[in-house]
Amino acid sequence: MSSRRPFIVGNWKMHKTVAETVGYVAEFASHLPSSSSGCDMAIAPPFTALSSAVAAAHGTTLQVFAQNVAAEGPSGAFTGEVSAAMLKEVGCQGVIVGHSERRRYYGETDAVVAMKTRRALDAQLLPIVCLGETLAERESGAALEVIARQLRAITDTLTDADVHRIVIAYEPVWAIGTGQAATPDIAQQMHRHIRAIWEATFGASADTLRILYGGSVTADNIAEFTALSDVDGALVGGASLSPSGFANLVRGALATSPASQGV
Ligand code: PEP
């Protein structure tokens, strides 16, 4: 059984003001079960609320991640961009990179996602690198190959020192925001595939690599995923926006995850 520590991350996307963020963190903390020390938890608010989220979460185990980072850095003429060093300065512990909405709406290629991952690592931020196939890719039988291609773009750029400082999220595009989560069989098969590629590239560090599932995860279905041997937590969009709902989701993950039960 896995000894990997579960990790539950809420991706807020373009939701919540500073005031809403501060209120959320206080309410979330009040709903958390005492067993929540058994897993890692993070929220990823918009850039404008990061600093306030860090201040509000001070003294709790809730971590704050950004949703995006500049591919360039550490500074320069890149209007509208925010560098990894800037995220580190405001107290972020990590950053989501390569989310499918970034790939689809903002044209982020595998190469750009690899550059962003590098920037995060160099700034001592934990990158959560998102991989996922579209419905058309799945229906044409290309899902495994698409994920392998997206993953290799990252592994090709990593050094031995990096391999313990990265989290992967498998997020099938067709499951994001649709209410149609992947089946546990699909999730387990893809997570195993990712771990096998990692093992072929980096050997035993595959045992400690955390791979999160994302795509219509809720408090009602989280247990189906965290019970799987190669699923180490979840990246959660819509269901992370309510503090009580997200706390319930954490509770569901703790109830099933082997590592959080010390086995
Ligand atoms: C996401 O945006 O990363 C996500 C998984 O969204 P949702 O949980 O709403 O499907």
Short mmCIF file of C-alpha atoms and ligand atoms in Angstrom, two decimals:
data_model
loop_
_atom_site.label_atom_id
_atom_site.label_comp_id
_atom_site.label_asym_id
_atom_site.label_seq_id
_atom_site.Cartn_x
_atom_site.Cartn_y
_atom_site.Cartn_z
CA MET A 1 0.00 0.00 0.00
CA SER A 2 1.01 3.54 -0.60
CA SER A 3 2.81 5.62 2.02
CA ARG A 4 2.40 8.79 -0.02
CA ARG A 5 0.82 11.61 1.93
CA PRO A 6 -2.54 12.59 0.41
CA PHE A 7 -2.82 16.04 -1.12
CA ILE A 8 -6.09 17.87 -1.78
CA VAL A 9 -5.89 21.11 -3.77
CA GLY A 10 -8.68 23.56 -4.56
CA ASN A 11 -8.33 25.44 -7.85
CA TRP A 12 -10.57 28.48 -7.56
CA LYS A 13 -10.02 29.67 -11.13
CA MET A 14 -11.38 33.24 -11.61
CA HIS A 15 -13.47 33.23 -8.43
CA LYS A 16 -13.38 35.14 -5.13
CA THR A 17 -12.35 38.61 -4.11
CA VAL A 18 -9.88 39.38 -1.33
CA ALA A 19 -12.72 39.76 1.21
CA GLU A 20 -14.29 36.48 0.10
CA THR A 21 -10.94 34.72 0.35
CA VAL A 22 -10.31 35.87 3.91
CA GLY A 23 -13.81 34.78 4.94
CA TYR A 24 -13.37 31.42 3.21
CA VAL A 25 -10.14 30.56 5.00
CA ALA A 26 -11.63 31.29 8.43
CA GLU A 27 -14.73 29.23 7.71
CA PHE A 28 -12.79 26.35 6.15
CA ALA A 29 -10.56 26.10 9.23
CA SER A 30 -13.63 25.95 11.48
CA HIS A 31 -15.03 22.96 9.54
CA LEU A 32 -11.86 20.90 9.40
CA PRO A 33 -11.76 17.59 11.26
CA SER A 34 -8.93 17.12 13.76
CA SER A 35 -7.63 14.30 11.54
CA SER A 36 -6.86 16.85 8.81
CA SER A 37 -3.21 16.76 9.87
CA GLY A 38 -3.17 13.43 7.99
CA CYS A 39 -3.13 15.12 4.63
CA ASP A 40 -1.74 18.13 2.81
CA MET A 41 -4.28 20.76 1.74
CA ALA A 42 -3.97 23.80 -0.47
CA ILE A 43 -6.12 26.43 -2.11
CA ALA A 44 -5.21 28.23 -5.32
CA PRO A 45 -6.91 31.67 -5.33
CA PRO A 46 -6.51 34.30 -8.08
CA PHE A 47 -3.26 36.34 -8.00
CA THR A 48 -4.96 39.32 -6.35
CA ALA A 49 -5.97 37.29 -3.30
CA LEU A 50 -2.75 35.30 -2.79
CA SER A 51 -1.19 37.61 -0.25
CA SER A 52 -4.39 37.85 1.82
CA ALA A 53 -4.86 34.09 1.63
CA VAL A 54 -1.34 33.54 2.96
CA ALA A 55 -1.99 35.94 5.85
CA ALA A 56 -5.37 34.36 6.63
CA ALA A 57 -3.94 30.83 6.55
CA HIS A 58 -1.02 31.71 8.82
CA GLY A 59 -0.86 29.30 11.76
CA THR A 60 -2.93 26.63 9.95
CA THR A 61 -1.79 23.74 7.75
CA LEU A 62 -3.59 25.17 4.72
CA GLN A 63 -1.12 25.97 1.94
CA VAL A 64 -1.55 28.61 -0.75
CA PHE A 65 -0.74 27.91 -4.39
CA ALA A 66 -0.94 30.12 -7.48
CA GLN A 67 -2.86 29.03 -10.58
CA ASN A 68 -0.24 30.11 -13.09
CA VAL A 69 3.28 31.52 -13.39
CA ALA A 70 5.29 33.28 -16.07
CA ALA A 71 7.45 31.11 -18.31
CA GLU A 72 9.99 33.91 -18.27
CA GLY A 73 11.92 35.33 -15.36
CA PRO A 74 13.05 36.39 -12.93
CA SER A 75 11.84 39.79 -14.23
CA GLY A 76 11.58 41.71 -17.47
CA ALA A 77 9.32 43.32 -20.07
CA PHE A 78 6.47 40.78 -19.95
CA THR A 79 3.29 42.81 -19.48
CA GLY A 80 0.67 41.06 -17.40
CA GLU A 81 2.91 38.25 -16.21
CA VAL A 82 3.80 37.26 -12.63
CA SER A 83 7.13 35.57 -11.99
CA ALA A 84 7.85 32.56 -9.80
CA ALA A 85 10.04 34.71 -7.53
CA MET A 86 7.09 37.08 -6.99
CA LEU A 87 4.85 34.17 -6.00
CA LYS A 88 7.49 32.93 -3.62
CA GLU A 89 7.84 36.39 -2.11
CA VAL A 90 4.14 36.61 -1.18
CA GLY A 91 4.33 33.23 0.56
CA CYS A 92 2.99 30.75 -2.01
CA GLN A 93 4.22 27.20 -1.49
CA GLY A 94 3.58 26.13 -5.06
CA VAL A 95 1.84 26.71 -8.37
CA ILE A 96 -0.46 24.85 -10.76
CA VAL A 97 1.03 24.68 -14.27
CA GLY A 98 -0.37 23.39 -17.54
CA HIS A 99 -4.04 23.37 -16.54
CA SER A 100 -6.11 22.42 -19.58
CA GLU A 101 -7.82 25.82 -19.55
CA ARG A 102 -4.37 27.42 -19.90
CA ARG A 103 -3.48 25.02 -22.70
CA ARG A 104 -6.80 25.48 -24.51
CA TYR A 105 -7.63 29.18 -24.06
CA TYR A 106 -4.12 30.64 -23.85
CA GLY A 107 -2.27 28.37 -26.23
CA GLU A 108 0.17 26.90 -23.72
CA THR A 109 2.18 24.19 -25.42
CA ASP A 110 4.05 21.31 -23.80
CA ALA A 111 7.23 23.37 -24.16
CA VAL A 112 5.72 26.37 -22.36
CA VAL A 113 4.43 24.13 -19.56
CA ALA A 114 7.95 22.70 -19.20
CA MET A 115 9.41 26.23 -18.98
CA LYS A 116 6.90 27.18 -16.28
CA THR A 117 7.70 24.03 -14.35
CA ARG A 118 11.39 24.96 -14.50
CA ARG A 119 10.67 28.47 -13.22
CA ALA A 120 8.68 27.09 -10.31
CA LEU A 121 11.38 24.61 -9.34
CA ASP A 122 14.12 27.24 -9.55
CA ALA A 123 12.12 29.50 -7.20
CA GLN A 124 11.63 26.64 -4.69
CA LEU A 125 7.91 26.41 -5.46
CA LEU A 126 6.19 23.03 -5.73
CA PRO A 127 4.75 22.69 -9.24
CA ILE A 128 1.55 20.72 -9.78
CA VAL A 129 1.81 19.82 -13.45
CA CYS A 130 -1.53 19.05 -15.12
CA LEU A 131 -1.83 16.46 -17.87
CA GLY A 132 -5.02 15.45 -19.66
CA GLU A 133 -6.46 14.19 -22.90
CA THR A 134 -9.49 15.62 -24.71
CA LEU A 135 -12.61 13.59 -25.40
CA ALA A 136 -11.65 13.28 -29.07
CA GLU A 137 -8.21 11.98 -28.10
CA ARG A 138 -9.76 9.42 -25.76
CA GLU A 139 -12.33 8.31 -28.31
CA SER A 140 -9.66 7.86 -30.96
CA GLY A 141 -7.66 5.61 -28.62
CA ALA A 142 -4.81 8.13 -28.21
CA ALA A 143 -5.21 8.93 -24.48
CA LEU A 144 -2.22 6.95 -23.22
CA GLU A 145 0.06 8.38 -25.89
CA VAL A 146 -1.11 11.97 -25.30
CA ILE A 147 -0.41 11.71 -21.57
CA ALA A 148 2.99 10.13 -22.27
CA ARG A 149 3.87 13.00 -24.62
CA GLN A 150 2.77 15.68 -22.13
CA LEU A 151 4.67 13.95 -19.32
CA ARG A 152 7.88 13.44 -21.30
CA ALA A 153 7.99 17.15 -22.11
CA ILE A 154 8.41 17.61 -18.35
CA THR A 155 10.61 14.64 -17.44
CA ASP A 156 13.05 15.55 -20.24
CA THR A 157 13.85 18.80 -18.42
CA LEU A 158 14.17 17.51 -14.85
CA THR A 159 17.38 16.88 -12.96
CA ASP A 160 17.79 14.21 -10.28
CA ALA A 161 17.37 16.93 -7.66
CA ASP A 162 13.97 17.92 -9.08
CA VAL A 163 12.22 14.57 -9.11
CA HIS A 164 11.12 14.68 -5.46
CA ARG A 165 9.85 18.28 -5.74
CA ILE A 166 7.01 17.91 -8.20
CA VAL A 167 3.39 16.75 -8.20
CA ILE A 168 1.50 15.51 -11.26
CA ALA A 169 -2.25 15.94 -11.75
CA TYR A 170 -4.13 13.76 -14.22
CA GLU A 171 -7.09 15.82 -15.36
CA PRO A 172 -8.98 14.42 -18.36
CA VAL A 173 -10.30 17.49 -20.17
CA TRP A 174 -13.70 15.89 -20.71
CA ALA A 175 -14.16 15.50 -16.94
CA ILE A 176 -13.34 19.09 -15.93
CA GLY A 177 -16.40 21.08 -14.91
CA THR A 178 -18.75 18.64 -16.65
CA GLY A 179 -20.05 16.67 -13.67
CA GLN A 180 -18.83 13.57 -15.49
CA ALA A 181 -15.84 12.33 -13.48
CA ALA A 182 -13.58 9.62 -14.87
CA THR A 183 -14.42 6.13 -13.71
CA PRO A 184 -12.08 4.73 -11.05
CA ASP A 185 -10.82 2.23 -13.66
CA ILE A 186 -9.84 5.00 -16.07
CA ALA A 187 -8.16 7.01 -13.30
CA GLN A 188 -6.24 4.03 -11.94
CA GLN A 189 -5.09 2.94 -15.41
CA MET A 190 -3.81 6.42 -16.26
CA HIS A 191 -2.15 7.00 -12.91
CA ARG A 192 -0.39 3.64 -13.22
CA HIS A 193 0.70 4.61 -16.73
CA ILE A 194 2.15 7.91 -15.45
CA ARG A 195 3.95 6.17 -12.59
CA ALA A 196 5.36 3.54 -14.96
CA ILE A 197 6.79 6.24 -17.24
CA TRP A 198 8.27 8.01 -14.21
CA GLU A 199 9.80 4.75 -12.98
CA ALA A 200 11.32 4.00 -16.38
CA THR A 201 12.88 7.47 -16.34
CA PHE A 202 13.78 8.06 -12.70
CA GLY A 203 13.66 4.64 -11.03
CA ALA A 204 12.54 4.28 -7.43
CA SER A 205 11.44 7.91 -7.03
CA ALA A 206 8.23 6.78 -8.75
CA ASP A 207 7.20 5.31 -5.40
CA THR A 208 7.11 8.75 -3.81
CA LEU A 209 5.67 10.70 -6.77
CA ARG A 210 2.24 12.05 -5.87
CA ILE A 211 -0.30 11.89 -8.69
CA LEU A 212 -3.59 13.73 -8.12
CA TYR A 213 -6.81 13.06 -9.99
CA GLY A 214 -8.86 16.05 -11.19
CA GLY A 215 -12.20 16.30 -12.97
CA SER A 216 -15.61 16.72 -11.28
CA VAL A 217 -14.39 15.51 -7.89
CA THR A 218 -16.89 16.17 -5.08
CA ALA A 219 -17.32 15.23 -1.43
CA ASP A 220 -19.57 12.40 -2.68
CA ASN A 221 -17.08 10.73 -5.04
CA ILE A 222 -13.65 11.62 -3.59
CA ALA A 223 -13.45 8.32 -1.69
CA GLU A 224 -13.73 6.33 -4.94
CA PHE A 225 -10.52 7.98 -6.12
CA THR A 226 -8.41 8.20 -2.97
CA ALA A 227 -9.06 4.51 -2.34
CA LEU A 228 -7.16 3.68 -5.56
CA SER A 229 -3.57 2.55 -5.12
CA ASP A 230 -2.06 5.07 -7.55
CA VAL A 231 -4.26 8.08 -6.73
CA ASP A 232 -2.69 10.30 -4.08
CA GLY A 233 -5.25 13.05 -3.79
CA ALA A 234 -7.28 15.41 -5.93
CA LEU A 235 -7.21 18.71 -7.78
CA VAL A 236 -10.68 20.14 -7.29
CA GLY A 237 -12.36 23.01 -9.12
CA GLY A 238 -16.05 23.74 -8.51
CA ALA A 239 -16.36 21.70 -5.32
CA SER A 240 -13.56 23.68 -3.65
CA LEU A 241 -15.47 26.97 -3.76
CA SER A 242 -17.58 26.27 -0.68
CA PRO A 243 -15.51 26.12 2.53
CA SER A 244 -17.79 23.58 4.21
CA GLY A 245 -18.00 21.50 1.01
CA PHE A 246 -14.24 21.51 0.58
CA ALA A 247 -13.76 20.52 4.24
CA ASN A 248 -16.18 17.63 3.68
CA LEU A 249 -14.18 16.60 0.66
CA VAL A 250 -11.00 16.55 2.76
CA ARG A 251 -12.85 14.41 5.30
CA GLY A 252 -13.78 11.93 2.56
CA ALA A 253 -10.20 11.72 1.38
CA LEU A 254 -8.92 11.10 4.90
CA ALA A 255 -11.42 8.31 5.43
CA THR A 256 -10.09 6.27 2.54
CA SER A 257 -6.52 7.16 1.81
CA PRO A 258 -4.13 4.42 3.03
CA ALA A 259 -1.32 6.87 3.88
CA SER A 260 -3.52 9.11 6.06
CA GLN A 261 -4.39 6.04 8.14
CA GLY A 262 -0.75 5.25 8.69
CA VAL A 263 -0.73 2.00 6.73
C1 PEP B 1 -10.06 21.83 -12.36
O1 PEP B 1 -10.36 22.90 -12.83
O2 PEP B 1 -8.86 21.56 -12.13
C2 PEP B 1 -11.13 20.88 -12.05
C3 PEP B 1 -10.79 19.66 -11.79
O3 PEP B 1 -12.40 21.37 -12.08
P1 PEP B 1 -13.74 20.62 -11.59
O4 PEP B 1 -13.42 19.95 -10.27
O5 PEP B 1 -14.76 21.69 -11.45
O6 PEP B 1 -14.08 19.59 -12.62
#
